[in-house]
C-alpha cells in the first residue's frame, strides 16, 4: 500500500481499515479487537488537530508521547479522579501504547516505500509520572539568528519575489505560529490592524471555512509586505505563496524550500513544523502562561501545549543554581 497521500487523516483511516481487516483475519479475540479499535479511534481523534500541518511520515516519538498526554487530558475532562497525580494508570497507558505500536508495525510491514516508525517507539517507556526522555526538536536562539541573517542576505542579493516569499513563509510559522497549510493560503487581505498598533491580526481559514485569528508583530514582516504591495503589486486577494508560473505553492515545495534555507544557514535540522515548535518553546521559556501559548498556537487541546512546558534537566539545573546564588 502507498504510505501516504496529501490527506493525513484519510491516510490514518485507510491504514486503520486495512489493519482491522488483517487482525480479524488472524482471529484476534473480540476483546482485543475492541481494545485496539478504541486505542486507534482515540489516536485519530488526537490527530485531528494536526490534520492541516502533518503527514504520516512526519510522525516522530514526540507525537506518540503527545498522544499519551492527550489520553490523560481526556480522562481528566471525563471526570476521572487522579491517583498519584495521574488520571490514567501506567498499565492503561502501556496497553494503549502497545495497540498503537502494533498498528504502526503493520504500516511498517506493508507500505510500498519501506518507511518504518520502529525507531520512534524505541525510547518511549511509560513511567508512573508518564515522563519520557524524548527531546523536542526546535531551533536555538543562535540558529534563529543564522536563519534570519541568511534570509536577509538572500533578499539583499537576489531582490526577487521568491526570496521575499520564502522569508515571509518562514516568519509566519516562526513568529506567528501558523501551520504550513495556513501560511500557504495567505493573501495581503488577511493582514488587518488589531487593538495593538504594533501587531497584525491574521485572518486564517481552516477546514470547513472556520475562521481563526493569528497574531504577528508588524516589525517582523513589514519589509516583506511592503515588497508585495509596492514592487510585486499584489492585490488584496492575491495569494502570496505562489510559484514563478503563478501556481499556488504546495506543501512539498514548501518543505523542500525551507530545508534548503536551513542548510544555507548552516542548520542541520529539517521540517516545517519545528518552526511552530520553536515559537512555542520560546514563549514557554519566557514564562508565558500555557493558556496564552495555547491561544497563540490555536491548539484545540491544552495537553498539546503542556508538552512544551515540561522542564528539561538543563532548565532545572539552571533554576537551582539561581536559588543557590541568591542564598550566598
CSV table of N, CA and C in Angstrom, one decimal, residues 143-278:
chain,number,residue,atom,x,y,z
A,143,UNK,N,20.5,29.5,16.2
A,143,UNK,CA,20.1,29.0,14.9
A,143,UNK,C,19.1,30.0,14.3
A,144,UNK,N,18.2,30.5,15.1
A,144,UNK,CA,17.2,31.5,14.6
A,144,UNK,C,18.0,32.7,14.0
A,145,UNK,N,19.0,33.2,14.7
A,145,UNK,CA,19.9,34.3,14.2
A,145,UNK,C,20.5,33.9,12.9
A,146,UNK,N,21.0,32.7,12.7
A,146,UNK,CA,21.6,32.3,11.5
A,146,UNK,C,20.6,32.3,10.3
A,147,UNK,N,19.4,31.8,10.7
A,147,UNK,CA,18.4,31.7,9.6
A,147,UNK,C,17.9,33.1,9.2
A,148,UNK,N,17.7,34.0,10.1
A,148,UNK,CA,17.2,35.3,9.8
A,148,UNK,C,18.3,36.1,9.0
A,149,UNK,N,19.5,35.9,9.4
A,149,UNK,CA,20.6,36.6,8.7
A,149,UNK,C,20.8,36.1,7.3
A,150,UNK,N,20.6,34.8,7.1
A,150,UNK,CA,20.7,34.2,5.8
A,150,UNK,C,19.6,34.6,4.9
A,151,UNK,N,18.4,34.8,5.5
A,151,UNK,CA,17.2,35.2,4.7
A,151,UNK,C,17.5,36.7,4.2
A,152,UNK,N,18.0,37.5,5.1
A,152,UNK,CA,18.2,38.9,4.8
A,152,UNK,C,19.3,39.0,3.7
A,153,UNK,N,20.3,38.2,3.8
A,153,UNK,CA,21.4,38.2,2.7
A,153,UNK,C,20.8,37.8,1.4
A,154,UNK,N,20.0,36.8,1.4
A,154,UNK,CA,19.4,36.3,0.1
A,154,UNK,C,18.5,37.4,-0.5
A,155,UNK,N,17.7,38.1,0.4
A,155,UNK,CA,16.8,39.1,-0.1
A,155,UNK,C,17.6,40.3,-0.7
A,156,UNK,N,18.7,40.6,0.0
A,156,UNK,CA,19.6,41.7,-0.5
A,156,UNK,C,20.3,41.4,-1.8
A,157,UNK,N,20.7,40.1,-1.9
A,157,UNK,CA,21.4,39.7,-3.1
A,157,UNK,C,20.5,39.5,-4.3
A,158,UNK,N,19.4,38.8,-4.1
A,158,UNK,CA,18.5,38.5,-5.2
A,158,UNK,C,17.5,39.5,-5.5
A,159,UNK,N,16.9,40.1,-4.4
A,159,UNK,CA,15.9,41.1,-4.5
A,159,UNK,C,14.8,40.7,-5.5
A,160,UNK,N,14.3,39.4,-5.3
A,160,UNK,CA,13.3,39.0,-6.2
A,160,UNK,C,12.1,38.4,-5.4
A,161,UNK,N,11.0,38.1,-6.1
A,161,UNK,CA,9.8,37.6,-5.5
A,161,UNK,C,10.0,36.5,-4.6
A,162,UNK,N,10.7,35.5,-5.1
A,162,UNK,CA,10.9,34.2,-4.3
A,162,UNK,C,11.6,34.4,-3.0
A,163,UNK,N,12.6,35.3,-3.0
A,163,UNK,CA,13.3,35.5,-1.7
A,163,UNK,C,12.5,36.1,-0.7
A,164,UNK,N,11.6,37.1,-1.1
A,164,UNK,CA,10.7,37.7,-0.1
A,164,UNK,C,9.6,36.7,0.3
A,165,UNK,N,9.1,36.0,-0.7
A,165,UNK,CA,8.1,35.0,-0.4
A,165,UNK,C,8.6,33.9,0.6
A,166,UNK,N,9.8,33.4,0.4
A,166,UNK,CA,10.3,32.4,1.3
A,166,UNK,C,10.6,33.0,2.7
A,167,UNK,N,11.0,34.2,2.8
A,167,UNK,CA,11.2,34.8,4.1
A,167,UNK,C,9.9,35.0,4.8
A,168,UNK,N,8.9,35.4,4.1
A,168,UNK,CA,7.6,35.5,4.8
A,168,UNK,C,7.0,34.2,5.2
A,169,UNK,N,7.2,33.2,4.4
A,169,UNK,CA,6.7,31.8,4.8
A,169,UNK,C,7.3,31.4,6.1
A,170,UNK,N,8.6,31.5,6.2
A,170,UNK,CA,9.3,31.1,7.5
A,170,UNK,C,8.8,32.0,8.6
A,171,UNK,N,8.7,33.3,8.5
A,171,UNK,CA,8.4,34.2,9.6
A,171,UNK,C,6.9,34.0,10.0
A,172,UNK,N,6.0,33.6,9.1
A,172,UNK,CA,4.6,33.4,9.5
A,172,UNK,C,4.6,32.2,10.5
A,173,UNK,N,5.4,31.2,10.2
A,173,UNK,CA,5.4,30.0,11.1
A,173,UNK,C,6.2,30.2,12.4
A,174,UNK,N,7.4,30.9,12.2
A,174,UNK,CA,8.3,31.1,13.3
A,174,UNK,C,7.8,32.2,14.3
A,175,UNK,N,7.2,33.3,13.8
A,175,UNK,CA,6.8,34.4,14.7
A,175,UNK,C,5.2,34.4,14.9
A,176,UNK,N,4.5,33.8,13.9
A,176,UNK,CA,3.0,33.9,14.0
A,176,UNK,C,2.4,32.5,14.4
A,177,UNK,N,3.2,31.5,14.3
A,177,UNK,CA,2.7,30.2,14.7
A,177,UNK,C,1.8,29.6,13.7
A,178,UNK,N,1.8,30.0,12.5
A,178,UNK,CA,0.9,29.5,11.5
A,178,UNK,C,1.3,28.1,11.1
A,179,UNK,N,0.3,27.2,10.8
A,179,UNK,CA,0.5,25.9,10.3
A,179,UNK,C,0.9,26.1,8.8
A,180,UNK,N,1.6,25.2,8.2
A,180,UNK,CA,2.0,25.3,6.8
A,180,UNK,C,0.8,25.5,5.9
A,181,UNK,N,-0.3,24.7,6.1
A,181,UNK,CA,-1.5,24.9,5.3
A,181,UNK,C,-2.1,26.3,5.4
A,182,UNK,N,-2.0,26.9,6.5
A,182,UNK,CA,-2.5,28.2,6.7
A,182,UNK,C,-1.6,29.3,6.0
A,183,UNK,N,-0.3,29.1,6.2
A,183,UNK,CA,0.7,30.0,5.6
A,183,UNK,C,0.6,30.0,4.0
A,184,UNK,N,0.3,28.8,3.5
A,184,UNK,CA,0.3,28.7,2.0
A,184,UNK,C,-1.0,29.4,1.4
A,185,UNK,N,-1.9,29.7,2.2
A,185,UNK,CA,-3.2,30.3,1.7
A,185,UNK,C,-3.3,31.7,2.1
A,186,UNK,N,-2.2,32.4,2.5
A,186,UNK,CA,-2.3,33.8,2.9
A,186,UNK,C,-2.3,34.7,1.7
A,187,UNK,N,-3.1,35.8,1.9
A,187,UNK,CA,-3.0,36.9,0.9
A,187,UNK,C,-2.9,38.2,1.7
A,188,UNK,N,-2.6,39.3,1.0
A,188,UNK,CA,-2.5,40.6,1.7
A,188,UNK,C,-3.7,41.0,2.5
A,189,UNK,N,-4.9,40.6,2.0
A,189,UNK,CA,-6.1,40.9,2.7
A,189,UNK,C,-6.3,40.2,4.0
A,190,UNK,N,-5.5,39.2,4.3
A,190,UNK,CA,-5.6,38.5,5.6
A,190,UNK,C,-5.0,39.3,6.7
A,191,UNK,N,-4.2,40.3,6.4
A,191,UNK,CA,-3.5,41.0,7.5
A,191,UNK,C,-4.3,42.3,7.8
A,192,UNK,N,-4.7,42.4,9.0
A,192,UNK,CA,-5.5,43.6,9.4
A,192,UNK,C,-5.0,44.2,10.7
A,193,UNK,N,-5.4,45.4,11.0
A,193,UNK,CA,-4.9,46.0,12.3
A,193,UNK,C,-5.8,45.6,13.4
A,194,UNK,N,-5.1,45.3,14.6
A,194,UNK,CA,-5.8,44.9,15.8
A,194,UNK,C,-5.8,46.0,16.8
A,195,UNK,N,-6.1,45.7,18.0
A,195,UNK,CA,-6.2,46.7,19.1
A,195,UNK,C,-4.8,47.2,19.4
A,196,UNK,N,-3.8,46.4,19.2
A,196,UNK,CA,-2.4,46.8,19.4
A,196,UNK,C,-1.8,47.3,18.1
A,197,UNK,N,-1.4,48.5,18.0
A,197,UNK,CA,-0.9,49.1,16.7
A,197,UNK,C,0.4,48.4,16.3
A,198,UNK,N,1.1,47.7,17.2
A,198,UNK,CA,2.4,47.1,16.8
A,198,UNK,C,2.2,45.7,16.3
A,199,UNK,N,0.9,45.2,16.3
A,199,UNK,CA,0.6,43.8,15.8
A,199,UNK,C,-0.3,43.8,14.6
A,200,UNK,N,-0.2,42.8,13.9
A,200,UNK,CA,-1.2,42.4,12.8
A,200,UNK,C,-2.0,41.3,13.4
A,201,UNK,N,-3.3,41.4,13.1
A,201,UNK,CA,-4.2,40.2,13.2
A,201,UNK,C,-4.2,39.5,11.8
A,202,UNK,N,-4.1,38.2,11.9
A,202,UNK,CA,-4.1,37.4,10.6
A,202,UNK,C,-5.4,36.6,10.6
A,203,UNK,N,-6.2,36.9,9.6
A,203,UNK,CA,-7.4,36.1,9.4
A,203,UNK,C,-7.0,34.7,8.7
A,204,UNK,N,-7.3,33.7,9.4
A,204,UNK,CA,-7.0,32.3,9.0
A,204,UNK,C,-8.2,31.5,8.8
A,205,UNK,N,-8.3,30.8,7.7
A,205,UNK,CA,-9.5,30.0,7.4
A,205,UNK,C,-9.1,28.5,7.4
A,206,UNK,N,-9.6,27.7,8.3
A,206,UNK,CA,-9.2,26.3,8.4
A,206,UNK,C,-10.2,25.5,7.6
A,207,UNK,N,-10.2,24.2,7.8
A,207,UNK,CA,-11.2,23.3,7.1
A,207,UNK,C,-12.6,23.7,7.4
A,208,UNK,N,-13.5,23.6,6.4
A,208,UNK,CA,-14.9,23.9,6.6
A,208,UNK,C,-15.1,25.4,6.7
A,209,UNK,N,-14.1,26.2,6.4
A,209,UNK,CA,-14.3,27.7,6.4
A,209,UNK,C,-14.3,28.3,7.8
A,210,UNK,N,-13.9,27.6,8.8
A,210,UNK,CA,-13.8,28.1,10.1
A,210,UNK,C,-12.8,29.2,10.3
A,211,UNK,N,-13.2,30.3,10.7
A,211,UNK,CA,-12.2,31.5,10.8
A,211,UNK,C,-11.5,31.5,12.2
A,212,UNK,N,-10.2,31.7,12.2
A,212,UNK,CA,-9.5,31.9,13.4
A,212,UNK,C,-8.6,33.1,13.2
A,213,UNK,N,-8.1,33.6,14.3
A,213,UNK,CA,-7.2,34.8,14.3
A,213,UNK,C,-5.8,34.5,14.8
A,214,UNK,N,-4.8,34.8,14.0
A,214,UNK,CA,-3.4,34.6,14.4
A,214,UNK,C,-2.9,36.0,14.7
A,215,UNK,N,-1.7,36.1,15.3
A,215,UNK,CA,-1.1,37.4,15.6
A,215,UNK,C,0.4,37.3,15.2
A,216,UNK,N,0.9,38.5,14.8
A,216,UNK,CA,2.3,38.6,14.5
A,216,UNK,C,2.7,40.1,14.6
A,217,UNK,N,3.9,40.3,15.1
A,217,UNK,CA,4.4,41.7,15.3
A,217,UNK,C,4.7,42.3,13.9
A,218,UNK,N,4.2,43.5,13.7
A,218,UNK,CA,4.4,44.2,12.4
A,218,UNK,C,5.8,44.3,12.0
A,219,UNK,N,6.7,44.6,12.9
A,219,UNK,CA,8.1,44.8,12.5
A,219,UNK,C,8.8,43.6,11.9
A,220,UNK,N,8.3,42.4,12.2
A,220,UNK,CA,8.9,41.2,11.8
A,220,UNK,C,8.6,40.9,10.3
A,221,UNK,N,7.5,41.5,9.8
A,221,UNK,CA,7.1,41.1,8.4
A,221,UNK,C,6.8,42.4,7.5
A,222,UNK,N,7.0,43.6,8.0
A,222,UNK,CA,6.6,44.8,7.2
A,222,UNK,C,7.5,44.9,6.0
A,223,UNK,N,8.7,44.5,6.0
A,223,UNK,CA,9.6,44.6,4.9
A,223,UNK,C,9.1,43.7,3.7
A,224,UNK,N,8.6,42.5,4.1
A,224,UNK,CA,8.1,41.6,3.1
A,224,UNK,C,6.8,42.1,2.5
A,225,UNK,N,5.9,42.5,3.4
A,225,UNK,CA,4.6,43.0,3.0
A,225,UNK,C,4.7,44.2,2.1
A,226,UNK,N,5.6,45.1,2.4
A,226,UNK,CA,5.9,46.3,1.6
A,226,UNK,C,6.3,45.9,0.2
A,227,UNK,N,7.1,44.9,0.1
A,227,UNK,CA,7.6,44.4,-1.2
A,227,UNK,C,6.4,43.9,-2.0
A,228,UNK,N,5.5,43.1,-1.4
A,228,UNK,CA,4.4,42.6,-2.2
A,228,UNK,C,3.4,43.7,-2.6
A,229,UNK,N,3.3,44.7,-1.8
A,229,UNK,CA,2.4,45.8,-2.1
A,229,UNK,C,3.0,46.8,-3.2
A,230,UNK,N,4.2,47.2,-2.9
A,230,UNK,CA,4.8,48.3,-3.8
A,230,UNK,C,5.6,47.7,-5.0
A,231,UNK,N,6.2,46.6,-4.9
A,231,UNK,CA,7.0,46.1,-6.0
A,231,UNK,C,6.3,45.0,-6.8
A,232,UNK,N,5.7,44.0,-6.1
A,232,UNK,CA,5.0,42.9,-6.8
A,232,UNK,C,3.6,43.3,-7.2
A,233,UNK,N,3.1,44.4,-6.6
A,233,UNK,CA,1.8,45.0,-7.0
A,233,UNK,C,0.7,43.9,-6.8
A,234,UNK,N,0.8,43.2,-5.7
A,234,UNK,CA,-0.3,42.2,-5.4
A,234,UNK,C,-1.6,42.9,-5.0
A,235,UNK,N,-2.7,42.3,-5.4
A,235,UNK,CA,-4.0,42.8,-4.9
A,235,UNK,C,-4.3,42.1,-3.6
A,236,UNK,N,-5.3,42.7,-2.9
A,236,UNK,CA,-5.6,42.2,-1.6
A,236,UNK,C,-6.0,40.7,-1.5
A,237,UNK,N,-6.6,40.2,-2.6
A,237,UNK,CA,-7.0,38.8,-2.5
A,237,UNK,C,-6.0,37.9,-3.3
A,238,UNK,N,-4.9,38.4,-3.8
A,238,UNK,CA,-3.9,37.6,-4.5
A,238,UNK,C,-3.1,36.7,-3.5
A,239,UNK,N,-3.0,35.4,-3.8
A,239,UNK,CA,-2.2,34.5,-2.9
A,239,UNK,C,-0.7,35.0,-3.0
A,240,UNK,N,-0.1,35.0,-1.9
A,240,UNK,CA,1.3,35.4,-1.8
A,240,UNK,C,2.2,34.2,-2.1
A,241,UNK,N,1.9,33.0,-1.6
A,241,UNK,CA,2.7,31.8,-1.7
A,241,UNK,C,2.4,31.1,-3.1
A,242,UNK,N,3.0,31.7,-4.1
A,242,UNK,CA,2.9,31.1,-5.5
A,242,UNK,C,4.2,30.9,-6.1
A,243,UNK,N,4.2,30.1,-7.2
A,243,UNK,CA,5.4,29.8,-7.9
A,243,UNK,C,5.6,30.8,-9.0
A,244,UNK,N,6.8,30.7,-9.7
A,244,UNK,CA,7.0,31.6,-10.8
A,244,UNK,C,6.0,31.6,-11.9
A,245,UNK,N,5.4,30.4,-12.1
A,245,UNK,CA,4.3,30.3,-13.1
A,245,UNK,C,3.0,30.7,-12.6
A,246,UNK,N,2.9,31.1,-11.4
A,246,UNK,CA,1.6,31.6,-10.8
A,246,UNK,C,0.8,30.6,-10.1
A,247,UNK,N,1.3,29.4,-10.0
A,247,UNK,CA,0.5,28.3,-9.3
A,247,UNK,C,0.8,28.4,-7.8
A,248,UNK,N,-0.2,28.0,-7.0
A,248,UNK,CA,0.0,28.0,-5.6
A,248,UNK,C,1.1,27.1,-5.1
A,249,UNK,N,1.9,27.5,-4.3
A,249,UNK,CA,3.0,26.7,-3.7
A,249,UNK,C,2.3,25.6,-2.9
A,250,UNK,N,2.8,24.4,-3.0
A,250,UNK,CA,2.2,23.3,-2.2
A,250,UNK,C,3.1,22.9,-1.1
A,251,UNK,N,2.6,22.0,-0.3
A,251,UNK,CA,3.4,21.6,0.9
A,251,UNK,C,4.7,21.0,0.6
A,252,UNK,N,4.8,20.2,-0.4
A,252,UNK,CA,6.0,19.5,-0.8
A,252,UNK,C,7.1,20.5,-1.2
A,253,UNK,N,6.6,21.5,-2.1
A,253,UNK,CA,7.5,22.6,-2.5
A,253,UNK,C,8.1,23.3,-1.3
A,254,UNK,N,7.1,23.7,-0.4
A,254,UNK,CA,7.5,24.4,0.8
A,254,UNK,C,8.5,23.7,1.7
A,255,UNK,N,8.3,22.4,1.9
A,255,UNK,CA,9.2,21.6,2.7
A,255,UNK,C,10.6,21.6,2.1
A,256,UNK,N,10.7,21.5,0.8
A,256,UNK,CA,12.0,21.5,0.1
A,256,UNK,C,12.7,22.8,0.2
A,257,UNK,N,11.9,23.9,0.0
A,257,UNK,CA,12.4,25.2,0.1
A,257,UNK,C,13.0,25.6,1.5
A,258,UNK,N,12.2,25.3,2.5
A,258,UNK,CA,12.6,25.6,3.9
A,258,UNK,C,13.8,24.8,4.3
A,259,UNK,N,13.8,23.5,3.9
A,259,UNK,CA,15.0,22.7,4.2
A,259,UNK,C,16.3,23.2,3.6
A,260,UNK,N,16.1,23.7,2.3
A,260,UNK,CA,17.3,24.4,1.7
A,260,UNK,C,17.7,25.6,2.4
A,261,UNK,N,16.8,26.4,2.9
A,261,UNK,CA,17.1,27.6,3.7
A,261,UNK,C,17.8,27.2,5.0
A,262,UNK,N,17.4,26.1,5.7
A,262,UNK,CA,18.1,25.7,6.8
A,262,UNK,C,19.6,25.4,6.5
A,263,UNK,N,19.7,24.6,5.4
A,263,UNK,CA,21.1,24.2,5.0
A,263,UNK,C,22.0,25.3,4.7
A,264,UNK,N,21.4,26.3,3.9
A,264,UNK,CA,22.1,27.5,3.6
A,264,UNK,C,22.6,28.3,4.8
A,265,UNK,N,21.8,28.2,5.9
A,265,UNK,CA,22.1,29.0,7.1
A,265,UNK,C,23.0,28.2,8.0
A,266,UNK,N,23.3,26.9,7.6
A,266,UNK,CA,24.2,26.1,8.5
A,266,UNK,C,23.5,25.4,9.6
A,267,UNK,N,22.2,25.2,9.4
A,267,UNK,CA,21.3,24.5,10.4
A,267,UNK,C,21.1,23.0,10.0
A,268,UNK,N,21.5,22.1,10.8
A,268,UNK,CA,21.4,20.7,10.5
A,268,UNK,C,20.1,20.1,11.0
A,269,UNK,N,19.0,20.7,10.7
A,269,UNK,CA,17.6,20.2,11.1
A,269,UNK,C,16.7,20.3,9.9
A,270,UNK,N,15.6,19.6,10.0
A,270,UNK,CA,14.7,19.6,8.8
A,270,UNK,C,13.2,19.7,9.3
A,271,UNK,N,12.4,20.1,8.5
A,271,UNK,CA,10.9,20.1,8.8
A,271,UNK,C,10.3,21.5,8.9
A,272,UNK,N,9.0,21.5,8.6
A,272,UNK,CA,8.3,22.8,8.7
A,272,UNK,C,7.7,23.0,10.1
A,273,UNK,N,7.3,21.9,10.7
A,273,UNK,CA,6.6,22.0,12.0
A,273,UNK,C,7.5,22.5,13.1
A,274,UNK,N,8.9,22.3,12.9
A,274,UNK,CA,9.8,22.7,14.0
A,274,UNK,C,9.8,24.2,14.2
A,275,UNK,N,9.3,25.0,13.2
A,275,UNK,CA,9.2,26.4,13.3
A,275,UNK,C,8.1,26.8,14.3
A,276,UNK,N,7.0,26.1,14.3
A,276,UNK,CA,5.9,26.3,15.3
A,276,UNK,C,6.4,25.8,16.7
A,277,UNK,N,7.1,24.7,16.7
A,277,UNK,CA,7.7,24.2,17.9
A,277,UNK,C,8.6,25.3,18.5
A,278,UNK,N,9.4,25.9,17.7
A,278,UNK,CA,10.3,26.9,18.1
A,278,UNK,C,9.6,28.1,18.8
